[in-house]
mmCIF file of C-alpha atoms and ligand atoms in Angstrom:
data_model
loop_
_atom_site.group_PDB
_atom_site.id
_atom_site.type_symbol
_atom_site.label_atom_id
_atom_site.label_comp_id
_atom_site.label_asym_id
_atom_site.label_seq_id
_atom_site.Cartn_x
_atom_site.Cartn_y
_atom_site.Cartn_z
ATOM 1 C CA UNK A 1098 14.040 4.642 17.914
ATOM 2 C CA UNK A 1099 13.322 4.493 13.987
ATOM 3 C CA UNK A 1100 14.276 6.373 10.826
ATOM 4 C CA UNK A 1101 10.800 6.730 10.794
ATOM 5 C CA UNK A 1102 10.143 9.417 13.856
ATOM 6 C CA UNK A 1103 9.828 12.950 13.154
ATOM 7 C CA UNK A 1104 12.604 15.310 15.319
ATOM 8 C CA UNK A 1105 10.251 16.138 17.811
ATOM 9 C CA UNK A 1106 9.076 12.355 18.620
ATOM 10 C CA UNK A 1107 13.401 11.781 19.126
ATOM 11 C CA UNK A 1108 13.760 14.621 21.442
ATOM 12 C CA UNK A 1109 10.551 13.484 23.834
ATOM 13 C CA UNK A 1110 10.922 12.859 27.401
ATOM 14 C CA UNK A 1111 7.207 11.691 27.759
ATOM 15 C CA UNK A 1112 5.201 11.628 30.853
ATOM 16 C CA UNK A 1113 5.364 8.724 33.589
ATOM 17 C CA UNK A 1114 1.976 8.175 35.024
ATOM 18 C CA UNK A 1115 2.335 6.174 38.305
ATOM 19 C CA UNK A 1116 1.173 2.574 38.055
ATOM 20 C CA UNK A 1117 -2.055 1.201 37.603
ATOM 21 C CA UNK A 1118 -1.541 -2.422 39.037
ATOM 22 C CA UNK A 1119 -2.929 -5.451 37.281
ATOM 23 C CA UNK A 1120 -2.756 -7.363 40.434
ATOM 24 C CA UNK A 1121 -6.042 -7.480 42.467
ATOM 25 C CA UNK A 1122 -6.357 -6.609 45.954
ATOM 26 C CA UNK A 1123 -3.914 -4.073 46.083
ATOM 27 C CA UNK A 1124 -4.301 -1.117 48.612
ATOM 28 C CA UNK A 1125 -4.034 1.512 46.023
ATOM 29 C CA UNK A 1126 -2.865 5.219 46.787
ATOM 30 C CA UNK A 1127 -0.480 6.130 44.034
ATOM 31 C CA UNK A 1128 -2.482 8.301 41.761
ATOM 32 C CA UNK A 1129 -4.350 10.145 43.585
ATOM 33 C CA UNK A 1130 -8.052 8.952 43.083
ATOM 34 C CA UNK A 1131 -11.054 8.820 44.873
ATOM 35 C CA UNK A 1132 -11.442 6.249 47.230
ATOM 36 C CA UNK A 1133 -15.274 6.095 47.042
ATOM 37 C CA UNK A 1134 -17.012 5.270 43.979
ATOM 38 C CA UNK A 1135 -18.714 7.838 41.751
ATOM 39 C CA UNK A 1136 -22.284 9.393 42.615
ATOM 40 C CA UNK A 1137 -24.528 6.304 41.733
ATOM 41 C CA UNK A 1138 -26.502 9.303 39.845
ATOM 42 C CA UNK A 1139 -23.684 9.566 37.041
ATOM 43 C CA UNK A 1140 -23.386 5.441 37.024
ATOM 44 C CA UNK A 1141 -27.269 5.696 36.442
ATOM 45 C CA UNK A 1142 -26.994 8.101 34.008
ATOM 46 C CA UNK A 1143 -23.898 6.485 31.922
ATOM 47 C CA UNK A 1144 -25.664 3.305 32.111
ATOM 48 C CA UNK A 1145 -29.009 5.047 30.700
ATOM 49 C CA UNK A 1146 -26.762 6.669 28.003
ATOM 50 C CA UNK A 1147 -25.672 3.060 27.000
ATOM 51 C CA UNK A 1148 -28.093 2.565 24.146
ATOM 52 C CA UNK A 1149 -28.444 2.585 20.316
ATOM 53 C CA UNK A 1150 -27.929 6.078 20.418
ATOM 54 C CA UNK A 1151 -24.035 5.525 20.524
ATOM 55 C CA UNK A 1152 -24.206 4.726 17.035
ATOM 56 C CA UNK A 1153 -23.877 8.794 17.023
ATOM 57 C CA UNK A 1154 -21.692 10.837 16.916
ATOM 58 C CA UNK A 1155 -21.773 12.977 20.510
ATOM 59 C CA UNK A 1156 -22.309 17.089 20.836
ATOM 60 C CA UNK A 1157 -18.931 18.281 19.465
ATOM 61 C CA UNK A 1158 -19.875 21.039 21.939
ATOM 62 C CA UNK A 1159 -20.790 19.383 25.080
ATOM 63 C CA UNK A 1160 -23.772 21.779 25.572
ATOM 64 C CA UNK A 1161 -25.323 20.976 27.953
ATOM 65 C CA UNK A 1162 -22.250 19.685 29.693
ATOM 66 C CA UNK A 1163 -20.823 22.778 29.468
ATOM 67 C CA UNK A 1164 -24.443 24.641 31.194
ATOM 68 C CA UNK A 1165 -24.379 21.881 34.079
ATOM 69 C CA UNK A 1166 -20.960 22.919 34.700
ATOM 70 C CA UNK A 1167 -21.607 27.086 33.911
ATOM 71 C CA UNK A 1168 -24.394 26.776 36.884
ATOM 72 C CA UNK A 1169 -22.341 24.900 39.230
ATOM 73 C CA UNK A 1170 -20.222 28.494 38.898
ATOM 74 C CA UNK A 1171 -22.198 30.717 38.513
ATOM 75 C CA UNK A 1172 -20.162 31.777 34.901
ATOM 76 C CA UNK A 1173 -21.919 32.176 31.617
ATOM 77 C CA UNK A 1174 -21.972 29.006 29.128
ATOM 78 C CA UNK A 1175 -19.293 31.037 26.828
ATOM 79 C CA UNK A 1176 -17.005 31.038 30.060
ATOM 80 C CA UNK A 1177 -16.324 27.198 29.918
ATOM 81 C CA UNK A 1178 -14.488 24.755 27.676
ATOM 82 C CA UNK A 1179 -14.566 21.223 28.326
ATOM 83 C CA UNK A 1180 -11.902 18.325 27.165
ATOM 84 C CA UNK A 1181 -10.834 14.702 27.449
ATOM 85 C CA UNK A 1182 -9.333 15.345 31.336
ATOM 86 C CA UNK A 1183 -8.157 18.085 32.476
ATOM 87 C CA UNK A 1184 -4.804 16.869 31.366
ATOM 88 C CA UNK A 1185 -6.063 17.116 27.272
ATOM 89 C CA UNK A 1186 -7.746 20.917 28.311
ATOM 90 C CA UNK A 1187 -3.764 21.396 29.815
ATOM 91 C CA UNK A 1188 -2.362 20.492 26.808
ATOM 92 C CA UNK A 1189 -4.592 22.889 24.104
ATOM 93 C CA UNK A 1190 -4.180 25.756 26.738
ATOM 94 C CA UNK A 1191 0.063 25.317 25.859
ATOM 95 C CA UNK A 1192 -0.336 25.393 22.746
ATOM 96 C CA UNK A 1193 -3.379 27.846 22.358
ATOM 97 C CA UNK A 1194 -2.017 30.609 25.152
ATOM 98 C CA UNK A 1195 1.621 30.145 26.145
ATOM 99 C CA UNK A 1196 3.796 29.762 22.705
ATOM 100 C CA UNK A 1197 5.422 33.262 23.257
ATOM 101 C CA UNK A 1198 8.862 34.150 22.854
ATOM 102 C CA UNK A 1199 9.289 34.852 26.795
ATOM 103 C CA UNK A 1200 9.636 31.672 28.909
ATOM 104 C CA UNK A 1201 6.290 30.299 30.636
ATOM 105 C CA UNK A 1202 6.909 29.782 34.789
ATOM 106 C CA UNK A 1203 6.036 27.060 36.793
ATOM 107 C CA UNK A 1204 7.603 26.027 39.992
ATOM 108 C CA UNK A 1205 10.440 23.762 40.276
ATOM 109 C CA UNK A 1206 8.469 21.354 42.204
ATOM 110 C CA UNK A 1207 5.257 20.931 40.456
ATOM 111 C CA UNK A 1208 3.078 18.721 38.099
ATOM 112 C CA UNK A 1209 5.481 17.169 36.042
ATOM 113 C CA UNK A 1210 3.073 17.227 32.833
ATOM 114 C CA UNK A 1211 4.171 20.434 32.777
ATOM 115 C CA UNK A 1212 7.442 20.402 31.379
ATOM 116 C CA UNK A 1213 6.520 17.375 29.241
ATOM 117 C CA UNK A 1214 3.996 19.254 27.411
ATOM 118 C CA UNK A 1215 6.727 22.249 26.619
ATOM 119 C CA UNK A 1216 8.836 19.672 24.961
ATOM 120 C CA UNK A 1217 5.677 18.791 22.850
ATOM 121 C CA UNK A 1218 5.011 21.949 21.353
ATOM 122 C CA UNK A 1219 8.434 23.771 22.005
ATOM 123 C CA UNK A 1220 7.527 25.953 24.535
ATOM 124 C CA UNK A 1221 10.670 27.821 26.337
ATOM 125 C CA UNK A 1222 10.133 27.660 30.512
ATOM 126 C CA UNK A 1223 11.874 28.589 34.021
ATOM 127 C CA UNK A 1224 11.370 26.370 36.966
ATOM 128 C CA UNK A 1225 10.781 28.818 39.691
ATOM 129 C CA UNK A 1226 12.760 27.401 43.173
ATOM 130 C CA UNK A 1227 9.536 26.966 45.602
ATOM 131 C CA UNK A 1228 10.952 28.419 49.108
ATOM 132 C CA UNK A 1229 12.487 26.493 51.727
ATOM 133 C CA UNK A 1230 9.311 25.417 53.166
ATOM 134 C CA UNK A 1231 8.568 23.800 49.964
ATOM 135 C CA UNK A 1232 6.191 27.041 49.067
ATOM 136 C CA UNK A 1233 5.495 29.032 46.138
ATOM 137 C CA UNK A 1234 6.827 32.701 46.570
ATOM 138 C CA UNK A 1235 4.549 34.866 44.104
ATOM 139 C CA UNK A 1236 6.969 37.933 44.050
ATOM 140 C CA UNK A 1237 9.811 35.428 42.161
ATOM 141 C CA UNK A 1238 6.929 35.279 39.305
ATOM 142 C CA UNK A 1239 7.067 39.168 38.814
ATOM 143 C CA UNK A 1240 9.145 39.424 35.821
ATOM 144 C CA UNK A 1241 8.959 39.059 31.809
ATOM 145 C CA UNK A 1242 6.843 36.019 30.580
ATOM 146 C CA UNK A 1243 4.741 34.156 28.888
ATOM 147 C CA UNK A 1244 2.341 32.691 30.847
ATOM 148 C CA UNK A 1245 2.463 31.448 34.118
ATOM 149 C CA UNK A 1246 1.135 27.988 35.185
ATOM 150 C CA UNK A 1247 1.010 26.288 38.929
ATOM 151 C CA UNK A 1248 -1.200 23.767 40.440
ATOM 152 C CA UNK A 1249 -3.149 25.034 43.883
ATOM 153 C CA UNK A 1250 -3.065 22.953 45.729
ATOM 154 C CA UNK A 1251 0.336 22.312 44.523
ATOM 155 C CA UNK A 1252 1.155 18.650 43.619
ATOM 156 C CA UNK A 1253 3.189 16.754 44.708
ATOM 157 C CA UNK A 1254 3.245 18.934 47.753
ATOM 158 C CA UNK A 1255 -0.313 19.293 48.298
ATOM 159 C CA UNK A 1256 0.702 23.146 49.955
ATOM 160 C CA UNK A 1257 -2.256 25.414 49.337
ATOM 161 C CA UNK A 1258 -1.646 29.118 47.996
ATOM 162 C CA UNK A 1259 -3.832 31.587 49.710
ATOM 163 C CA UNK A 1260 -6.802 33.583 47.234
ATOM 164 C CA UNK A 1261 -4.954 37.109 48.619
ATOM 165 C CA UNK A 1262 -1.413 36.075 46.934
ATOM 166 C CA UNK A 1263 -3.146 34.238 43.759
ATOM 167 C CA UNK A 1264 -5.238 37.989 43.192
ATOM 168 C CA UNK A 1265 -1.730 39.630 44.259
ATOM 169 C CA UNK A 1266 0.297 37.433 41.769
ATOM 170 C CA UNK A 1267 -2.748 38.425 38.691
ATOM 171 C CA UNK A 1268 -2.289 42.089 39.800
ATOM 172 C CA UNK A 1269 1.213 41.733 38.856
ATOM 173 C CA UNK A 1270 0.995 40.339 35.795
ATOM 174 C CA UNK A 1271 -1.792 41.568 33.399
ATOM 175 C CA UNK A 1272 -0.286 40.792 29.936
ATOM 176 C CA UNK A 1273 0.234 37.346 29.936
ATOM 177 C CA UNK A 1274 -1.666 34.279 30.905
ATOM 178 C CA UNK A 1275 -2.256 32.931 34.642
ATOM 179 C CA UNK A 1276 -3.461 29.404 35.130
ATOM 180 C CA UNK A 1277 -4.347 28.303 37.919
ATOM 181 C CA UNK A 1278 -4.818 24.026 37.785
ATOM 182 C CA UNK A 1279 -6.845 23.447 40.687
ATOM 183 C CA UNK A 1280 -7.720 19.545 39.858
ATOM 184 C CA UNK A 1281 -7.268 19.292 43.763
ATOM 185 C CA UNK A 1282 -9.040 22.306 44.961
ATOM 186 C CA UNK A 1283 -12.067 20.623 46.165
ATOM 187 C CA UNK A 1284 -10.554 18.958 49.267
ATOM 188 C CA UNK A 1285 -10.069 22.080 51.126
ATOM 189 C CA UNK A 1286 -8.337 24.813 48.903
ATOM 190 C CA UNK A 1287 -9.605 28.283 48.006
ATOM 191 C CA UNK A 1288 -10.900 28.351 44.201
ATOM 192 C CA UNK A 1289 -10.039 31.359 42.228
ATOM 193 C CA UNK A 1290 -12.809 30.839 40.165
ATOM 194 C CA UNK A 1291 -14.197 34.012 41.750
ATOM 195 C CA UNK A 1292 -11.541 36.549 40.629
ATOM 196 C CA UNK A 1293 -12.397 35.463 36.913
ATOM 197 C CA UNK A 1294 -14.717 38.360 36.748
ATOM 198 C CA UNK A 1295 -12.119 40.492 37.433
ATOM 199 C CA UNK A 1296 -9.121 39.356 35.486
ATOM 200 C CA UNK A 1297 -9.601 38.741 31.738
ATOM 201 C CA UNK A 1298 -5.990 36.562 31.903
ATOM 202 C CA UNK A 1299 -7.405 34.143 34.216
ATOM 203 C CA UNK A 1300 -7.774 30.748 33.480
ATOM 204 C CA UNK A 1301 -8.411 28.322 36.184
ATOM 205 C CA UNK A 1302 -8.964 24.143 35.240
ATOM 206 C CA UNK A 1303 -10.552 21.325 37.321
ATOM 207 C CA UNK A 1304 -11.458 18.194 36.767
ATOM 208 C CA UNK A 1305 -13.949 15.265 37.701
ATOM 209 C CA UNK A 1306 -11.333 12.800 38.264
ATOM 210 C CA UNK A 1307 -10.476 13.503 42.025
ATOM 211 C CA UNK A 1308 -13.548 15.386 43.713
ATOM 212 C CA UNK A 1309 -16.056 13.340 41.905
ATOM 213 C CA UNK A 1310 -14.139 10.318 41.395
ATOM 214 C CA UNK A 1311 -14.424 9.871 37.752
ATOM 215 C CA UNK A 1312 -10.755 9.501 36.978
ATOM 216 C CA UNK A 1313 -12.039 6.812 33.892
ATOM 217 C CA UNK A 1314 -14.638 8.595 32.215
ATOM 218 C CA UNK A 1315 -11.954 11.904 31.402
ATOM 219 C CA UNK A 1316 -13.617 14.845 32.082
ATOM 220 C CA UNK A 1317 -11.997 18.317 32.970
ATOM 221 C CA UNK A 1318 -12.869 21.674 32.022
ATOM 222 C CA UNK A 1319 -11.538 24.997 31.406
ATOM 223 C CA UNK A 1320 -13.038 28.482 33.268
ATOM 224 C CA UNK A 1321 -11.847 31.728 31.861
ATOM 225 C CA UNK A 1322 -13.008 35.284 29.619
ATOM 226 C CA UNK A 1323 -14.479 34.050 26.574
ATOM 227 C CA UNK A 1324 -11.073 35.047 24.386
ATOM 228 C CA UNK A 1325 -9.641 32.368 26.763
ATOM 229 C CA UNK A 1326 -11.996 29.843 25.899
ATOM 230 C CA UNK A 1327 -12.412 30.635 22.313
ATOM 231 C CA UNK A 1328 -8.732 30.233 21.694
ATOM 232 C CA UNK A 1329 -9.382 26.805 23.072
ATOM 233 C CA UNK A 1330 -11.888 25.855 21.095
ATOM 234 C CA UNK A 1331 -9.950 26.551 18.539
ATOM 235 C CA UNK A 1332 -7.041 24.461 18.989
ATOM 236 C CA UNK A 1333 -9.725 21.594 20.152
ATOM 237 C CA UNK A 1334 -11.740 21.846 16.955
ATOM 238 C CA UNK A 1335 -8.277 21.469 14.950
ATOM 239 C CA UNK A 1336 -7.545 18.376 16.985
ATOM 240 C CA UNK A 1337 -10.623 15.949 17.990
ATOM 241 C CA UNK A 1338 -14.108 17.040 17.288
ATOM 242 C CA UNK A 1339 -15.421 14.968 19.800
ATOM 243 C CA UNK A 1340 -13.118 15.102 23.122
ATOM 244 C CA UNK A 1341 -16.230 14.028 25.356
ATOM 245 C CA UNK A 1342 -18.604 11.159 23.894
ATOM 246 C CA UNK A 1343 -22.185 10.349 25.110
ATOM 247 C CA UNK A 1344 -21.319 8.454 28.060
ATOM 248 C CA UNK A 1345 -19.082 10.873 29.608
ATOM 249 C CA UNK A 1346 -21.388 13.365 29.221
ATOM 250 C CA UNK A 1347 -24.243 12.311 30.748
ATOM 251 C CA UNK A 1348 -22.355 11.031 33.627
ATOM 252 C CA UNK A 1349 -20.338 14.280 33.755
ATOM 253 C CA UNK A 1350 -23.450 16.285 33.931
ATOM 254 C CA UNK A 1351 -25.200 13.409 37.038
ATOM 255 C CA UNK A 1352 -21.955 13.742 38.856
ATOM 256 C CA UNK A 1353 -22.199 17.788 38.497
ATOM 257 C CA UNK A 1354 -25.589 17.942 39.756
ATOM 258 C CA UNK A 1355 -25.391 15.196 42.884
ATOM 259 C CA UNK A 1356 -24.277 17.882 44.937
ATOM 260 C CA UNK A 1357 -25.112 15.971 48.112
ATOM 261 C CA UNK A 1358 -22.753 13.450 47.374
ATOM 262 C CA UNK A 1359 -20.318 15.429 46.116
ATOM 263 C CA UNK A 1360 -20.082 17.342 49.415
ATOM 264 C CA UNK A 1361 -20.287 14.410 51.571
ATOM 265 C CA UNK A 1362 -17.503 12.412 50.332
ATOM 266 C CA UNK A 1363 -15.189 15.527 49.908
ATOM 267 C CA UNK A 1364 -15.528 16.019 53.567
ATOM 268 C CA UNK A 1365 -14.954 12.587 54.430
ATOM 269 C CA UNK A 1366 -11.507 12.520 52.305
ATOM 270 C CA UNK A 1367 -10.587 15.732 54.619
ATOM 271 C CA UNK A 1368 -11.836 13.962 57.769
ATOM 272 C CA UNK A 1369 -8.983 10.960 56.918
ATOM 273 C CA UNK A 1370 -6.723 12.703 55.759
ATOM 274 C CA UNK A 1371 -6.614 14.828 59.029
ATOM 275 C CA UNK A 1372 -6.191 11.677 60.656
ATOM 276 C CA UNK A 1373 -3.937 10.297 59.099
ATOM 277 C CA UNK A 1374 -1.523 13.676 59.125
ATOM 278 C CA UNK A 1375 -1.830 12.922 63.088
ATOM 279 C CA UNK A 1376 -1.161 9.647 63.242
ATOM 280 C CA UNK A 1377 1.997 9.922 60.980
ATOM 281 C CA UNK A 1378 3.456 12.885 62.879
ATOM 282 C CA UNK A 1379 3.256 10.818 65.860
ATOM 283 C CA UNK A 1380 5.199 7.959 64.831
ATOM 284 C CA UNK A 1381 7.929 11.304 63.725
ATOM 285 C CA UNK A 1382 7.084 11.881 59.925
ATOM 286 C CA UNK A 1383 7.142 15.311 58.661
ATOM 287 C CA UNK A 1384 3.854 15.867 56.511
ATOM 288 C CA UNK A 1385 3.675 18.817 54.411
ATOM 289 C CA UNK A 1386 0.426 20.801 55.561
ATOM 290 C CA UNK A 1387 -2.261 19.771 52.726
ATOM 291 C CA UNK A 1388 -5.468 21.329 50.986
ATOM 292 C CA UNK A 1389 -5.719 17.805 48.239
ATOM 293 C CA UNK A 1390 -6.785 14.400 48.734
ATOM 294 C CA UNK A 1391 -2.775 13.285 49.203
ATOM 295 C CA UNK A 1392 -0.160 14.104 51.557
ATOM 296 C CA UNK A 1393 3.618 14.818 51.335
ATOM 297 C CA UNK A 1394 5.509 13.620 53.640
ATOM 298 C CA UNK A 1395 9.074 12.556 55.232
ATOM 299 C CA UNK A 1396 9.518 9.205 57.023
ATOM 300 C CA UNK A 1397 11.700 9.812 60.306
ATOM 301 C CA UNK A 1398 15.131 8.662 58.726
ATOM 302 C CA UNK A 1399 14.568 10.725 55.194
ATOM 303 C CA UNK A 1400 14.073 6.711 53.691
ATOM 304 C CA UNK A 1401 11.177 7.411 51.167
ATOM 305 C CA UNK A 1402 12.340 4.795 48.414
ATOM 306 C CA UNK A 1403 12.341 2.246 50.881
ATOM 307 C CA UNK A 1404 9.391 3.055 52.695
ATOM 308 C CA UNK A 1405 7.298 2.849 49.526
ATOM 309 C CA UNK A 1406 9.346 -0.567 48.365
ATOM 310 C CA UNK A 1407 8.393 -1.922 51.839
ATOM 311 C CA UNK A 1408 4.919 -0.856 51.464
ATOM 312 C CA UNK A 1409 4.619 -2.315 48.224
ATOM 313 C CA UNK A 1410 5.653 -6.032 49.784
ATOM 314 C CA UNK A 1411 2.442 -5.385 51.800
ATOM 315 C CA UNK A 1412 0.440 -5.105 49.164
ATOM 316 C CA UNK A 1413 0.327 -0.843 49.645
ATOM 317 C CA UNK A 1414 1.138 1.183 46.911
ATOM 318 C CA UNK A 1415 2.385 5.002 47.523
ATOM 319 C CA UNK A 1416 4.591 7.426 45.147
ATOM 320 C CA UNK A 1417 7.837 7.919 45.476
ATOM 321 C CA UNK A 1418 9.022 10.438 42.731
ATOM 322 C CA UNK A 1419 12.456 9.098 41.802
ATOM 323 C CA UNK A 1420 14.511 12.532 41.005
ATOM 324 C CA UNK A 1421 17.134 13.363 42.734
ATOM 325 C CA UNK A 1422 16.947 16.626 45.217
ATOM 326 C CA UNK A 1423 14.904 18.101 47.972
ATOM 327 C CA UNK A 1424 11.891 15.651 47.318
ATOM 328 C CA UNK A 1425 13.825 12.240 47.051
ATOM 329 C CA UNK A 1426 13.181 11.508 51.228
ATOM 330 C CA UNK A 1427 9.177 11.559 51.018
ATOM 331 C CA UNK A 1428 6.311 10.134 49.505
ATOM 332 C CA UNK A 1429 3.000 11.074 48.272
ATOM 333 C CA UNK A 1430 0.505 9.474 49.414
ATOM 334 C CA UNK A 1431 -2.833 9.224 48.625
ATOM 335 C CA UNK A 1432 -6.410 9.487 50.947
ATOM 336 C CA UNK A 1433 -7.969 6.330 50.516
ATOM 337 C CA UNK A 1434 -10.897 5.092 52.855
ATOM 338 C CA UNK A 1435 -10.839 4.719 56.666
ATOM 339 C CA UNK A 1436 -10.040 1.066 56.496
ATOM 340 C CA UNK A 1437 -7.106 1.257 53.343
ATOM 341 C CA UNK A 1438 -5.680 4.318 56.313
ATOM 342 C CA UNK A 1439 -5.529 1.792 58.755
ATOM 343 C CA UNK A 1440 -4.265 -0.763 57.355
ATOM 344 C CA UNK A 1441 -1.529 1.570 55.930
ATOM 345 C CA UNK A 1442 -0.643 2.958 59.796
ATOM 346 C CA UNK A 1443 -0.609 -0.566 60.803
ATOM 347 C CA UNK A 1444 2.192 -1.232 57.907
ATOM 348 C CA UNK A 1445 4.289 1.797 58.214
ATOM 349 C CA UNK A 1446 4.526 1.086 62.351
ATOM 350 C CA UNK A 1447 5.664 -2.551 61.418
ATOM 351 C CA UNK A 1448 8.388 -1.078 58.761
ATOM 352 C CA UNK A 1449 9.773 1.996 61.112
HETATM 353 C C1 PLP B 2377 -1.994 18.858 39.251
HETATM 354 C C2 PLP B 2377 -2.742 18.007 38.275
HETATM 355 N N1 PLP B 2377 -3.355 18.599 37.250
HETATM 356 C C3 PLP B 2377 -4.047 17.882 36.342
HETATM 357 C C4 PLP B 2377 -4.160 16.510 36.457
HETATM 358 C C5 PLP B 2377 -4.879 15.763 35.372
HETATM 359 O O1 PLP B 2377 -6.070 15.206 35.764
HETATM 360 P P1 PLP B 2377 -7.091 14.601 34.729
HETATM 361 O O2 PLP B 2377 -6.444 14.555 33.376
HETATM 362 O O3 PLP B 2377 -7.425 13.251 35.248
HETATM 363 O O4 PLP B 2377 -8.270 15.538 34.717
HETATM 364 C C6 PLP B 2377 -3.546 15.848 37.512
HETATM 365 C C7 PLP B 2377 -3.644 14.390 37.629
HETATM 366 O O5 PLP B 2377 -3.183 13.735 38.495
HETATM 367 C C8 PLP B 2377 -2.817 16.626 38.448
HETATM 368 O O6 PLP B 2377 -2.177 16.046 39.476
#
């Protein structure tokens, strides 16, 4: 506190990312990265980039970041906005798309950026209940607002929403803006980056942190009608000029274009974390069914603080979100490598 913060920096209930560790040897799977490195194509290329040429100012408009990423989609260059993470392209779409006088809708249980990023630009919201089975119900989004927001997958729950009920949920609501934040959607979720086309109020975001495991060069982009985007660009070019510098970019665009490798360790995320859903309902967790690179899931006595604590004596480190309510008894964890998933099975049968 100081006499020196403006109101809004008082009233702030900032964001808690989970932990990044300083200790070494740690088995990791808190924040939902990649367990396998980046496509040695993008470390190539940011190593290539690493020259006298930094002494200059990067593309304010990520060209030909913005093409590599247009092709991968099949979407038109003027379809695509690009920003420091996906969490930076979150933040200009609140400001640029949902101040409105009607409240924006998320779900109750849900990225909890969300809500943060309301208090930062004053943006009135309802937490829509997800059903009992921890689900979002799209008919409890049919009435008045201002733009609607959900991750799909959804995060911390990692429950996929079907295409059919994301097109049903756009039907319903033409006049305000849909977002759909699939920074997951890679590891086995539908992509409604196909109904774009169709519905000028789309906007759907991803990112390069998860999928392509560059969670520390801060990449994620923005696919929508070009009004979308434009707005975006807008707010962007009244905020930082130059969200993505050269390094990013040209390891953005490697990353992109290793398609191969992209593929292959997407599938092998999904092949562990099918194995891992087994081996935990076996020894009587409840796991949320998942379409991310992370699980939800409920030890056998409901203990999730302690779990995680324990965990963390072993040198494992999991999420456990500490609000009270429905999600206090699990934990998040994240798919790390076959090895890191052993090692974690071998832990959890010593602590239950
Ligand atoms: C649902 C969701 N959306 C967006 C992000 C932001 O990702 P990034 O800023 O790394 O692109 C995260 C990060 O964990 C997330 O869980």
């Amino acid at each position: 506190m100081s006499q020196y913060w403006s109101d809004i920096v008082h009233d702030l209930t900032p964001y808690v990312p989970g932990e990044q560790p300083k200790v070494q040897d740690l088995i990791k799977l808190n924040t939902n990265e990649n367990p396998y490195g980046p496509s040695p194509k993008a470390i190539a290329a940011i190593n290539a980039a690493a020259t006298d040429s930094l002494r200059l100012y990067p593309d304010p408009c990520s060209e030909r970041l913005k093409r590599a990423i247009a092709r991968n989609h099949r979407l038109n260059v003027n379809q695509v906005f690009v920003g420091n993470g996906s969490d930076e392209v979150l933040a200009h779409i609140f400001q640029a798309l949902f101040q409105h006088s009607r409240p924006l809708l998320f779900p109750d249980i849900t990225y909890s950026f969300y809500p943060v990023y309301c208090g930062l630009y004053g943006i009135e919201y309802e937490a829509i209940p997800l059903d009992r089975y921890f689900e979002i119900n799209i008919h409890d989004y049919d009435r008045p607002n201002g733009g609607i927001i959900f991750p799909n997958p959804n995060a911390p729950t990692g429950i996929p929403l079907e295409l059919a009920r994301v097109e049903t949920m756009l039907q319903k609501n033409r006049y305000s803006v849909v977002v759909v934040d699939e920074a997951y959607v890679d590891f086995g979720t539908e992509s409604a980056v196909r109904l774009i086309e169709k519905y000028p109020n789309l906007l759907v975001t991803q990112t390069l942190s998860k999928s392509r495991s560059l969670a520390g060069l801060r990449v994620g982009y923005a696919l929508g009608h070009p009004d979308l985007i434009e707005a975006l660009t807008r707010v962007k070019d009244s905020f930082n000029s130059y969200p993505i510098d050269r390094l990013a970019e040209e390891g953005a665009i490697a990353a992109i274009e290793d398609v191969d490798y992209f593929e292959t360790t997407c599938q092998k995320v999904i092949a562990t974390r099918e194995s891992l859903v087994k081996r935990l309902q076996a020894m009587g967790f409840v796991v949320l069914h998942s379409g991310g690179n992370f699980i939800f899931t409920k030890p056998p006595k409901g203990n999730g603080a302690e779990v995680a604590a324990q965990l963390r004596e072993k040198n494992i480190i999991v999420r456990h979100f500490k609000q009270p309510g429905r999600i206090a008894p699990y934990l998040r964890i994240t798919i790390g490598t076959d090895l890191q998933t052993q090692a974690l099975v071998d832990a959890i049968s010593d602590i239950i």
